[in-house]
Coordinates of C-alpha atoms in Angstrom, one line a residue:
M810 CA 18.7 -29.9 23.8
S811 CA 16.0 -27.2 23.6
V812 CA 15.4 -24.2 21.5
T813 CA 13.3 -21.2 21.5
V814 CA 10.0 -21.2 19.8
D815 CA 7.8 -18.2 19.9
G816 CA 9.0 -17.1 23.0
D817 CA 8.9 -20.7 24.7
K818 CA 12.4 -21.5 25.8
S819 CA 11.4 -25.1 27.0
V820 CA 10.3 -26.4 23.7
S821 CA 12.7 -29.3 22.9
V822 CA 13.9 -30.5 19.3
P823 CA 11.6 -33.4 19.2
Q824 CA 8.7 -31.2 20.3
R825 CA 9.6 -28.8 17.3
M826 CA 9.5 -31.7 14.9
R827 CA 6.3 -32.9 16.2
R828 CA 4.8 -29.4 15.8
L829 CA 6.0 -29.4 12.3
L830 CA 4.6 -32.7 11.3
R831 CA 1.2 -31.6 12.6
G832 CA 1.1 -29.0 9.7
P833 CA 0.3 -25.3 9.7
R834 CA -1.1 -23.7 12.6
P835 CA -4.8 -23.1 12.5
E836 CA -4.5 -19.3 11.9
S837 CA -2.2 -19.9 9.0
V838 CA -4.6 -22.3 7.2
P839 CA -6.5 -19.6 5.3
V840 CA -3.2 -18.3 4.1
V841 CA -1.7 -21.5 3.2
V842 CA -4.8 -22.6 1.2
G843 CA -5.5 -19.1 -0.5
T844 CA -2.0 -19.3 -1.7
A845 CA -2.3 -22.6 -3.0
C846 CA -5.6 -21.7 -4.9
T847 CA -3.6 -18.8 -6.4
V848 CA -0.9 -20.8 -7.6
V849 CA -3.0 -23.4 -9.1
G850 CA -5.2 -20.9 -10.6
L851 CA -2.4 -19.2 -12.5
I852 CA -1.0 -22.6 -13.6
D853 CA -4.5 -23.6 -14.9
V854 CA -5.0 -20.3 -16.8
A855 CA -1.6 -20.8 -18.3
A856 CA -2.3 -24.2 -19.2
G857 CA -5.6 -23.2 -20.9
V858 CA -4.0 -20.5 -22.9
F859 CA -0.7 -21.6 -24.1
P860 CA -0.8 -25.0 -25.8
R861 CA 3.0 -25.5 -25.1
F862 CA 2.7 -24.8 -21.5
R863 CA 0.6 -28.0 -21.2
H864 CA 3.3 -30.2 -22.4
S865 CA 6.1 -28.5 -20.7
R866 CA 8.1 -29.9 -17.8
M867 CA 6.7 -27.5 -15.4
H868 CA 3.3 -28.6 -16.2
T869 CA 4.2 -32.2 -15.7
L870 CA 5.3 -31.1 -12.0
A871 CA 2.1 -29.0 -11.6
E872 CA -0.3 -31.6 -12.6
V873 CA -0.2 -33.1 -9.0
L874 CA -1.9 -29.9 -7.8
P875 CA -5.7 -29.5 -7.5
G876 CA -7.2 -27.7 -10.5
A877 CA -4.8 -28.9 -13.2
L878 CA -7.2 -31.2 -15.1
G879 CA -5.3 -32.2 -17.9
P880 CA -3.7 -31.1 -21.4
F881 CA -7.0 -31.7 -23.4
A882 CA -9.3 -29.8 -21.1
A883 CA -8.4 -26.2 -21.9
A884 CA -11.7 -24.9 -21.5
L885 CA -12.0 -26.5 -17.9
S886 CA -8.6 -25.4 -16.9
L887 CA -9.4 -21.9 -17.6
S888 CA -12.6 -21.8 -15.9
A889 CA -11.0 -23.6 -13.0
G890 CA -8.1 -21.2 -12.9
L891 CA -10.2 -17.9 -13.0
L892 CA -12.5 -19.4 -10.3
L893 CA -9.7 -20.4 -8.1
L894 CA -7.9 -16.8 -8.5
L895 CA -11.4 -15.3 -7.5
L896 CA -11.6 -17.4 -4.6
A897 CA -8.3 -17.3 -3.2
H898 CA -8.6 -13.5 -1.9
G899 CA -11.8 -14.6 0.1
L900 CA -9.9 -17.7 1.6
K901 CA -7.1 -15.5 2.8
R902 CA -9.7 -13.1 4.3
H903 CA -11.5 -16.1 6.2
K904 CA -14.8 -15.6 4.3
R905 CA -17.3 -18.2 4.9
R906 CA -18.8 -18.2 1.6
A907 CA -15.3 -18.6 -0.2
W908 CA -14.8 -21.7 2.3
R909 CA -18.1 -23.3 1.3
A910 CA -17.0 -22.9 -2.5
A911 CA -13.6 -24.2 -2.0
V912 CA -15.1 -27.3 0.0
V913 CA -17.2 -28.0 -3.2
L914 CA -14.5 -27.1 -5.7
L915 CA -11.7 -29.2 -4.2
P916 CA -13.6 -32.7 -4.2
A917 CA -14.5 -31.9 -7.7
G918 CA -11.1 -31.3 -8.7
A919 CA -9.8 -34.4 -7.0
V920 CA -12.5 -36.4 -9.2
A921 CA -11.1 -34.6 -12.3
Q922 CA -7.7 -35.6 -11.4
F923 CA -8.4 -39.2 -11.2
A924 CA -10.9 -39.2 -14.3
Y925 CA -8.5 -37.3 -16.6
R926 CA -5.0 -38.0 -15.3
H927 CA -5.6 -41.3 -13.2
S928 CA -3.2 -39.2 -10.7
V929 CA -3.4 -40.5 -7.3
V930 CA -1.1 -37.8 -6.0
G931 CA -3.3 -35.1 -7.6
V932 CA -6.4 -36.5 -5.7
L933 CA -4.5 -36.6 -2.4
V934 CA -3.3 -33.1 -2.7
S935 CA -6.8 -32.0 -3.5
L936 CA -8.3 -34.1 -0.6
T937 CA -5.6 -32.8 1.8
L938 CA -6.4 -29.2 1.1
C939 CA -10.2 -29.9 1.5
Y940 CA -9.4 -31.9 4.9
L941 CA -7.5 -28.8 6.3
L942 CA -10.4 -26.6 5.1
V943 CA -13.0 -28.8 7.1
R944 CA -10.8 -29.3 10.1
H945 CA -10.1 -25.7 10.6
R946 CA -13.6 -24.6 9.4
A947 CA -13.9 -22.4 12.5
Q948 CA -11.1 -20.2 11.0
F949 CA -13.6 -19.2 8.2
R950 CA -16.4 -17.3 10.1
A951 CA -16.1 -13.9 8.4
L952 CA -19.2 -12.3 7.2
P953 CA -19.7 -10.7 3.8
D954 CA -18.5 -7.2 3.0
P955 CA -20.9 -4.6 2.3
R956 CA -22.2 -5.0 -1.5
S957 CA -25.0 -4.1 -4.0
R958 CA -26.1 -4.8 -7.4
W959 CA -23.3 -2.7 -8.7
R960 CA -20.9 -5.2 -8.0
A961 CA -22.6 -7.4 -10.7
L962 CA -21.8 -4.7 -13.3
A963 CA -18.3 -4.4 -12.1
N964 CA -18.0 -8.0 -12.4
F965 CA -19.3 -8.1 -16.1
V966 CA -17.1 -5.2 -17.0
L967 CA -13.7 -6.6 -15.4
L968 CA -14.3 -10.2 -16.1
G969 CA -15.6 -9.6 -19.5
A970 CA -12.5 -7.5 -20.4
S971 CA -10.3 -10.2 -19.0
S972 CA -12.0 -12.7 -20.9
L973 CA -11.7 -10.7 -24.1
A974 CA -8.0 -10.2 -23.5
L975 CA -7.4 -14.1 -22.8
G976 CA -9.5 -14.9 -25.7
L977 CA -7.4 -12.7 -28.1
V978 CA -4.3 -14.6 -26.8
I979 CA -5.9 -17.8 -27.3
V980 CA -6.8 -16.9 -30.8
S981 CA -3.3 -16.0 -31.5
V982 CA -1.1 -18.6 -29.9
H983 CA -1.8 -21.2 -32.8
P984 CA 0.2 -19.6 -35.7
G985 CA 0.8 -22.8 -37.2
R986 CA -2.6 -24.0 -37.2
V987 CA -4.3 -20.9 -38.6
V988 CA -5.7 -21.1 -42.0
G989 CA -4.9 -17.9 -44.1
D990 CA -3.7 -14.7 -42.5
P991 CA -6.7 -13.1 -40.4
S992 CA -6.3 -9.7 -39.2
I993 CA -6.6 -8.4 -35.7
A994 CA -10.2 -7.4 -36.5
D995 CA -11.0 -10.7 -37.7
R996 CA -9.4 -12.2 -34.5
L997 CA -11.2 -9.8 -32.1
Q998 CA -14.5 -10.8 -33.9
H999 CA -13.8 -14.4 -33.6
V1000 CA -13.2 -13.8 -29.7
L1001 CA -16.5 -11.8 -29.5
Y1002 CA -18.4 -14.5 -31.4
G1003 CA -16.8 -17.3 -29.3
L1004 CA -17.8 -15.8 -26.1
F1005 CA -21.4 -16.3 -27.2
G1006 CA -20.7 -19.6 -28.4
V1007 CA -20.9 -18.7 -32.0
E1008 CA -18.3 -19.9 -34.6
G1009 CA -16.1 -16.7 -35.7
P1010 CA -14.2 -15.9 -39.0
V1011 CA -11.1 -17.5 -37.9
D1012 CA -10.2 -21.3 -38.9
Y1013 CA -7.8 -23.7 -37.7
A1014 CA -6.5 -27.0 -38.9
G1015 CA -7.1 -30.0 -36.9
R1016 CA -8.7 -30.2 -33.5
T1017 CA -7.3 -26.6 -32.7
S1018 CA -10.5 -25.0 -33.8
W1019 CA -12.5 -27.2 -31.0
T1020 CA -10.0 -26.4 -28.3
V1021 CA -10.4 -22.7 -29.1
A1022 CA -14.1 -22.8 -29.3
Y1023 CA -14.5 -24.6 -26.1
S1024 CA -12.0 -22.1 -24.3
L1025 CA -13.8 -19.0 -25.5
G1026 CA -17.2 -20.5 -24.7
A1027 CA -16.1 -21.4 -21.2
L1028 CA -14.8 -18.0 -20.8
G1029 CA -18.1 -16.5 -22.0
L1030 CA -20.0 -18.8 -19.8
L1031 CA -18.0 -18.0 -16.7
T1032 CA -18.6 -14.4 -17.1
A1033 CA -22.2 -14.6 -17.6
V1034 CA -22.7 -17.0 -14.6
T1035 CA -20.8 -15.0 -12.1
T1036 CA -22.5 -11.7 -13.1
I1037 CA -26.1 -13.4 -12.9
Y1038 CA -25.1 -14.9 -9.4
L1039 CA -23.9 -11.3 -8.1
A1040 CA -26.9 -9.7 -9.6
F1041 CA -29.5 -12.0 -8.0
R1042 CA -27.7 -12.8 -4.6
P1043 CA -28.9 -10.7 -1.4
E1044 CA -27.8 -7.2 -1.1
H1045 CA -25.5 -6.3 1.9
P1046 CA -25.6 -2.5 1.5
A1047 CA -22.8 -0.3 3.3
A1048 CA -23.9 0.9 6.7
R1049 CA -25.4 4.3 7.2
L1050 CA -25.8 6.6 10.2
T1051 CA -29.5 6.1 11.3
E1052 CA -31.6 9.0 12.9
D1053 CA -31.0 7.2 16.5
D1054 CA -27.5 6.8 15.9
E1055 CA -27.2 10.6 14.9
S1056 CA -29.1 11.6 17.9
R1057 CA -27.0 9.5 20.4
L1058 CA -23.9 10.7 18.7
R1059 CA -25.0 14.3 19.1
A1060 CA -25.7 13.9 22.8
L1061 CA -22.3 12.4 23.3
L1062 CA -20.7 15.4 21.5
D1063 CA -22.6 18.0 23.6
T1064 CA -21.1 16.6 26.6
H1065 CA -17.7 15.4 25.4
G1066 CA -17.3 17.3 22.1
G1067 CA -14.7 19.5 23.2
R1068 CA -11.9 16.7 23.5
D1069 CA -11.5 16.3 19.8
S1070 CA -11.5 18.8 16.9
L1071 CA -12.7 16.0 14.6
G1072 CA -15.5 14.9 16.9
H1073 CA -18.3 16.6 14.7
F1074 CA -17.1 14.7 11.5
A1075 CA -18.3 11.6 13.2
L1076 CA -21.7 12.8 12.1
R1077 CA -21.1 12.0 8.2
R1078 CA -24.2 10.2 7.3
D1079 CA -22.3 7.6 5.1
K1080 CA -20.3 6.2 8.3
A1081 CA -21.4 3.4 10.4
V1082 CA -20.9 3.4 14.2
V1083 CA -20.5 0.9 17.0
F1084 CA -21.2 2.0 20.7
S1085 CA -19.7 0.7 23.8
P1086 CA -22.0 -1.6 26.0
S1087 CA -22.8 1.3 28.4
G1088 CA -23.7 3.6 25.4
K1089 CA -21.1 6.4 26.7
A1090 CA -18.5 6.1 24.0
A1091 CA -18.7 5.3 20.2
V1092 CA -16.6 4.7 17.2
C1093 CA -17.4 5.8 13.6
Y1094 CA -16.0 4.0 10.6
R1095 CA -16.4 3.2 7.0
V1096 CA -15.5 0.0 5.2
V1097 CA -13.2 0.6 2.2
S1098 CA -11.8 -2.4 0.1
G1099 CA -11.9 -4.4 3.2
V1100 CA -10.3 -2.0 5.5
M1101 CA -12.4 -0.9 8.3
L1102 CA -11.4 2.9 8.7
A1103 CA -12.2 4.8 11.8
G1104 CA -11.6 8.7 11.9
G1105 CA -10.2 10.7 14.8
D1106 CA -10.7 9.6 18.5
P1107 CA -13.7 7.8 19.8
I1108 CA -16.7 9.9 20.8
G1109 CA -17.8 10.1 24.4
D1110 CA -16.5 9.5 27.9
V1111 CA -12.7 8.5 27.8
E1112 CA -13.4 5.8 30.5
A1113 CA -15.9 4.1 28.1
W1114 CA -13.5 4.3 25.0
P1115 CA -12.2 0.8 25.7
G1116 CA -15.6 -0.7 25.5
A1117 CA -16.3 0.9 22.1
I1118 CA -12.9 0.0 20.9
E1119 CA -13.6 -3.5 21.8
R1120 CA -16.8 -3.7 20.0
F1121 CA -15.1 -2.2 16.8
M1122 CA -12.4 -4.8 17.0
D1123 CA -14.9 -7.4 17.2
E1124 CA -16.8 -6.1 14.2
A1125 CA -13.6 -6.1 12.2
K1126 CA -12.7 -9.7 13.2
A1127 CA -16.3 -11.0 12.5
H1128 CA -16.0 -9.7 8.8
S1129 CA -12.3 -10.3 8.7
W1130 CA -11.7 -6.4 8.0
T1131 CA -8.5 -4.8 8.4
P1132 CA -8.7 -2.4 11.3
A1133 CA -7.1 1.1 11.0
V1134 CA -7.7 4.5 12.7
M1135 CA -6.8 7.8 10.7
G1136 CA -6.1 11.1 12.3
C1137 CA -6.4 10.2 16.0
S1138 CA -4.9 12.5 18.7
E1139 CA -2.0 11.5 20.8
R1140 CA -4.1 10.5 23.7
G1141 CA -6.5 8.7 21.4
G1142 CA -3.5 6.7 19.9
E1143 CA -2.3 5.8 23.4
V1144 CA -5.8 4.2 24.2
W1145 CA -6.0 2.4 20.8
T1146 CA -2.7 0.9 21.2
R1147 CA -3.0 0.0 24.9
E1148 CA -6.4 -1.8 24.3
T1149 CA -5.7 -3.5 21.1
G1150 CA -2.0 -3.9 20.6
L1151 CA -2.0 -2.0 17.4
T1152 CA 0.7 0.4 16.4
A1153 CA 0.6 4.1 16.1
L1154 CA 2.6 6.2 13.4
E1155 CA 2.7 10.0 13.4
L1156 CA 0.8 10.9 10.3
G1157 CA 0.9 15.0 10.4
D1158 CA 0.0 17.7 12.2
E1159 CA -3.1 19.9 13.0
A1160 CA -2.8 23.5 13.0
V1161 CA -4.8 25.0 15.9
V1162 CA -4.9 28.7 16.4
D1163 CA -6.0 30.1 19.8
V1164 CA -8.2 33.3 19.1
A1165 CA -7.0 35.3 22.1
D1166 CA -3.4 35.2 20.7
F1167 CA -4.0 35.9 16.9
S1168 CA -3.2 39.3 15.7
L1169 CA -2.0 40.6 12.2
A1170 CA 0.4 42.9 13.9
G1171 CA 4.3 42.2 13.7
R1172 CA 6.8 41.2 11.0
A1173 CA 6.0 37.5 11.0
M1174 CA 2.4 38.3 9.9
R1175 CA 3.3 41.0 7.3
N1176 CA 2.5 38.9 4.3
V1177 CA -0.9 37.8 5.4
R1178 CA -1.5 41.4 6.5
Q1179 CA -0.6 43.0 3.2
M1180 CA -2.3 40.2 1.3
V1181 CA -5.7 40.9 3.3
G1182 CA -5.3 44.7 3.0
R1183 CA -4.9 44.5 -0.7
I1184 CA -8.0 42.4 -1.2
E1185 CA -10.0 44.6 1.2
R1186 CA -9.0 47.6 -1.0
N1187 CA -10.3 45.8 -4.1
G1188 CA -13.7 46.1 -2.6
Y1189 CA -14.4 42.6 -1.1
E1190 CA -16.5 42.4 2.0
T1191 CA -16.7 39.4 4.5
R1192 CA -19.5 37.9 6.7
V1193 CA -19.1 35.4 9.4
R1194 CA -22.4 33.7 10.8
R1195 CA -23.8 30.8 12.3
A1196 CA -25.7 28.5 9.8
R1197 CA -28.8 29.0 11.6
D1198 CA -28.5 32.9 11.0
I1199 CA -28.5 32.6 7.3
G1200 CA -31.9 32.9 5.5
P1201 CA -32.8 29.8 3.3
T1202 CA -32.6 31.5 0.2
E1203 CA -29.0 32.6 0.8
L1204 CA -28.1 29.5 2.3
E1205 CA -29.3 27.6 -0.9
R1206 CA -27.2 29.9 -2.8
I1207 CA -24.1 29.2 -0.7
R1208 CA -24.7 25.6 -0.9
R1209 CA -24.9 25.7 -4.8
A1210 CA -21.8 27.9 -5.0
A1211 CA -19.8 25.5 -3.2
A1212 CA -21.0 22.5 -5.2
D1213 CA -20.0 24.4 -8.5
W1214 CA -16.7 25.5 -7.3
R1215 CA -15.8 22.0 -6.0
G1216 CA -13.2 21.8 -8.8
T1217 CA -13.4 18.0 -9.6
D1218 CA -16.4 15.6 -10.3
T1219 CA -14.9 13.2 -7.7
E1220 CA -16.2 13.8 -4.1
R1221 CA -13.6 13.8 -1.4
G1222 CA -13.6 13.7 2.3
F1223 CA -13.8 11.1 5.0
S1224 CA -11.9 11.6 8.5
M1225 CA -12.1 15.5 8.6
A1226 CA -15.3 16.3 6.5
L1227 CA -19.0 16.5 7.2
G1228 CA -20.2 16.2 3.6
R1229 CA -23.0 18.6 3.8
I1230 CA -23.5 22.4 4.1
G1231 CA -26.7 24.0 5.7
D1232 CA -28.5 21.0 7.2
P1233 CA -31.0 22.0 9.6
A1234 CA -29.3 19.8 12.3
D1235 CA -26.1 21.8 11.7
G1236 CA -27.2 25.2 12.7
D1237 CA -24.2 25.7 15.1
C1238 CA -21.9 25.5 12.1
V1239 CA -20.2 28.8 11.2
I1240 CA -19.9 29.9 7.5
A1241 CA -17.7 32.7 6.4
T1242 CA -18.4 34.1 2.9
A1243 CA -16.6 36.7 0.7
H1244 CA -18.7 39.3 -1.5
L1245 CA -17.7 41.6 -4.0
P1246 CA -20.5 44.3 -4.3
G1247 CA -21.5 45.3 -7.7
T1248 CA -20.9 41.8 -9.4
D1249 CA -24.7 40.5 -8.9
D1250 CA -24.8 39.5 -12.7
G1251 CA -22.9 36.3 -11.9
P1252 CA -24.4 32.8 -11.3
H1253 CA -23.9 33.1 -7.7
G1254 CA -24.3 36.9 -7.3
D1255 CA -21.7 38.6 -5.5
L1256 CA -20.5 35.5 -3.5
K1257 CA -17.0 34.8 -4.4
A1258 CA -15.6 32.5 -1.6
V1259 CA -17.1 30.1 1.2
L1260 CA -15.4 28.6 4.2
H1261 CA -17.4 26.3 6.4
F1262 CA -16.5 25.4 10.2
V1263 CA -18.2 22.7 12.3
P1264 CA -18.4 22.9 16.2
W1265 CA -15.6 21.9 18.3
G1266 CA -17.2 21.4 21.8
R1267 CA -18.7 24.7 23.1
D1268 CA -15.9 27.0 22.5
G1269 CA -14.3 25.8 19.2
M1270 CA -14.7 25.4 15.5
S1271 CA -13.0 23.2 13.1
L1272 CA -12.4 24.3 9.3
E1273 CA -14.5 21.7 7.2
L1274 CA -14.4 23.4 3.7
M1275 CA -12.8 25.9 1.7
R1276 CA -14.3 26.8 -1.7
R1277 CA -13.7 30.0 -4.0
D1278 CA -14.7 31.1 -7.6
R1279 CA -11.8 30.6 -9.7
S1280 CA -12.4 34.2 -11.1
A1281 CA -11.9 35.9 -7.9
D1282 CA -8.7 37.4 -6.6
P1283 CA -6.0 35.2 -5.0
G1284 CA -6.0 35.2 -1.4
M1285 CA -9.7 34.7 -0.8
N1286 CA -8.9 31.8 1.9
E1287 CA -6.7 34.0 3.9
L1288 CA -9.1 36.8 4.0
L1289 CA -11.8 34.5 5.2
I1290 CA -9.5 32.7 7.7
V1291 CA -8.6 36.2 9.1
A1292 CA -12.2 37.4 9.1
S1293 CA -13.4 34.1 11.0
L1294 CA -10.5 34.5 13.7
Q1295 CA -11.4 38.1 14.2
A1296 CA -15.2 37.4 14.5
A1297 CA -14.5 34.2 16.8
G1298 CA -14.8 36.1 19.9
K1299 CA -18.3 37.5 19.2
L1300 CA -19.4 34.0 18.4
G1301 CA -18.0 32.5 21.6
V1302 CA -15.2 30.7 19.9
A1303 CA -11.9 30.4 21.6
R1304 CA -9.8 28.1 19.6
V1305 CA -10.0 27.4 15.6
S1306 CA -8.7 24.2 14.1
L1307 CA -7.6 24.8 10.5
N1308 CA -6.1 22.7 7.9
F1309 CA -4.2 19.1 8.7
A1310 CA -0.7 19.2 7.3
M1311 CA 0.5 15.6 6.4
F1312 CA 4.4 14.9 7.5
R1313 CA 4.6 18.5 8.8
S1314 CA 7.4 17.6 11.2
A1315 CA 9.5 16.0 8.5
L1316 CA 9.0 19.1 6.4
A1317 CA 9.9 21.4 9.1
R1318 CA 13.0 19.4 10.5
G1319 CA 14.5 18.9 6.9
E1320 CA 14.7 22.4 6.2
R1321 CA 16.6 23.2 9.4
L1322 CA 20.2 24.0 9.6
G1323 CA 22.2 20.5 10.4
A1324 CA 19.5 18.3 9.0
G1325 CA 21.0 14.8 8.4
P1326 CA 21.1 13.2 4.7
V1327 CA 18.1 10.8 5.5
L1328 CA 15.9 13.7 6.8
R1329 CA 16.8 15.7 3.7
C1330 CA 16.1 12.8 1.4
W1331 CA 12.6 12.4 3.2
R1332 CA 12.0 16.0 2.8
G1333 CA 12.9 15.9 -0.8
L1334 CA 10.6 13.1 -1.5
L1335 CA 7.7 14.9 0.3
I1336 CA 8.5 17.9 -2.0
F1337 CA 8.4 15.7 -5.1
L1338 CA 4.9 14.3 -3.9
S1339 CA 3.8 18.0 -3.4
R1340 CA 3.4 18.1 -7.1
W1341 CA 0.3 16.0 -6.8
F1342 CA -0.8 15.9 -3.2
Q1343 CA 0.0 19.7 -2.0
I1344 CA 1.8 18.6 1.0
E1345 CA 4.2 21.4 1.3
S1346 CA 2.1 24.2 0.2
L1347 CA -0.7 23.2 2.5
Y1348 CA 1.8 23.1 5.4
K1349 CA 3.2 26.7 4.4
F1350 CA -0.4 28.0 4.1
N1351 CA -1.2 26.8 7.6
A1352 CA 2.2 28.2 8.8
K1353 CA 1.2 31.8 7.8
F1354 CA -1.3 31.8 10.8
K1355 CA 1.2 30.8 13.5
P1356 CA -0.8 28.0 14.9
R1357 CA 0.3 25.6 17.5
W1358 CA 0.7 22.1 16.0
E1359 CA -1.1 19.1 17.5
P1360 CA 0.2 15.8 16.1
R1361 CA -2.2 13.2 14.6
F1362 CA -1.7 9.5 14.1
V1363 CA -2.6 6.5 12.0
V1364 CA -3.1 3.3 14.0
F1365 CA -2.7 0.1 12.2
R1366 CA -1.8 -3.7 13.0
T1367 CA 1.3 -4.4 11.0
S1368 CA 3.5 -2.5 8.8
R1369 CA 2.8 -4.6 5.7
E1370 CA -0.9 -3.8 6.0
L1371 CA 0.1 0.1 5.6
P1372 CA 0.2 -0.1 1.8
R1373 CA -3.4 -1.3 1.9
I1374 CA -4.6 1.0 4.5
G1375 CA -2.9 3.8 2.6
I1376 CA -5.0 3.0 -0.5
A1377 CA -8.3 2.5 1.3
A1378 CA -7.6 6.0 3.0
M1379 CA -7.1 7.5 -0.3
Q1380 CA -10.3 5.9 -1.7
A1381 CA -12.3 7.1 1.2
E1382 CA -10.7 10.6 0.9
G1383 CA -11.5 10.5 -2.8
F1384 CA -7.9 10.5 -4.3
V1385 CA -8.3 7.3 -5.8
N1386 CA -11.4 5.9 -7.3
F1387 CA -11.8 2.1 -8.2
S1388 CA -15.6 2.0 -8.1
L1389 CA -18.0 2.5 -11.4
P1390 CA -19.8 6.0 -11.5
R1391 CA -23.3 5.8 -10.1
P1392 CA -26.1 7.8 -11.9
F1393 CA -27.3 9.1 -8.7
R1394 CA -24.5 10.5 -6.5
S1395 CA -24.6 13.4 -3.8
R1396 CA -23.0 16.4 -4.8
A1397 CA -23.1 17.8 -1.2
R1398 CA -19.7 16.1 -0.1
R1399 CA -16.6 17.6 1.5
P1400 CA -13.1 17.3 0.2
C1401 CA -10.4 15.5 1.7
G1402 CA -10.3 16.3 5.4
H1403 CA -8.9 19.6 5.7
T1404 CA -7.0 19.3 2.2
P1405 CA -8.4 21.9 -0.4
R1406 CA -9.9 20.9 -3.6
T1407 CA -8.6 21.9 -7.0
A1408 CA -9.8 25.4 -6.7
Q1409 CA -8.2 25.8 -3.1
E1410 CA -4.9 24.0 -4.1
H1411 CA -4.6 26.8 -6.8
E1412 CA -5.4 29.5 -4.2
V1413 CA -2.9 27.9 -1.9
R1414 CA -0.1 27.5 -4.5
A1415 CA -0.9 31.2 -5.6
A1416 CA -0.5 32.5 -2.1

């Protein structure tokens, strides 16, 4: 009798049984061991915190697992549990340093099993997991993630808060042993003192006071030791675009920059880059929360794209990062999926206007025409110029105004953002400004709105930034977009890429006559989410200019990684921020892709 196993129809039942007896596949070992560490860590924490749990039937079964060291070792149980929880994620990601720590921790757990419980089964389980780690050590080759000294501060804050919360629980789970009736303030003071190894105001009957004291001291010591370790270990800062990398990328863009409207955004200086072996193509990326995010298509010759993509995937594998691509074109998605076996999903559409076909005439453009006419009658003037044609004083005023009008303290932008205005190397960028003569007494003179475009090859430009003074009349963005399109011919521009509209096709199909219930529900959900992310209003704003829509895709490995990729992308774009604030953070950054910031969202909504 034979069965099908992983596509192999010739595998017999005895062969299948032998495979099962050989244990997990090598590629599954990190997940198995990491999951075991997570379970054991949770059990150890529960055993250290709740005294009844240490005598429950569940704990009797759990005592055979590595790390569960005994009912009277609450302090050691807490420390081991937290360390295992911290270690588990690194093991699942094939991290070499996590493997080293586990190889040391598991034999120590085996010794503790025998010393505290005389549990032969516990020793065997610990040594079995350690054996799996040693045997499959080749699976744990991932290099460290980018890190800095700020990781130590984050550890101190997060682990300190966790220790404080766990300590408060430890102090409060012995109601029958507490002497008197201490208040919440007394218990909190007892926890704070206990973390530093000092006796607090709460007293207990019997040996409970020693258990609480050792547990709190272990939490404080664990917080201090891990923080000191993170503070003094070698730094691995996030990669940045070097001057040589930027020069090579600009050379590729000069030759092949017309292929992708997002190509110039590869010059963001907080990205890293990998080049193909021939140097004729490159992929720019940023690592966020273990996700290696590339933006747009590879740069350079299409024939050299596979070499750059292979380097990108090798780098992701070396660090055990999750590879993903945000906003690539249909052609780019085809190459990515063909060369890597990844999956592509349509993310939205890019609005592209052909300058030769644009006109304000006709009924379809009546709303835009009326809005622009009204603003012009109010006295507003527009100027559309290359950045190199603007004087340094005025350029500095534009840069300062754009920073002041950002709308939020959080910088946004990654895949469709350059992150700077007026850099000497970006002289080909186009800056459109709106002015209201007679209002020079303001902080930025008569300047009321700014649009910034980056080059798209030799005959195109791509919208990178929209900012406006909140006190200006609604419609500033429409005014400047129309002015830019009308002046594009004189600048040698034949095509203009506007905003990126997420899920545009779903919104458009969902409102058509005859749309099915699933499509209507999906559209309803997108409209609901538009309250926070401006999905529908941005699509309608783009549609005013009658563009042609170019689909954009997200490329990923498996569907279960999509939530993680989505959160990492939102972090990169600035919508979600899990990091601590830094005292010296540049303000010359661009909002999310082509998505307007708060002030522009107000402008889109008002329009």
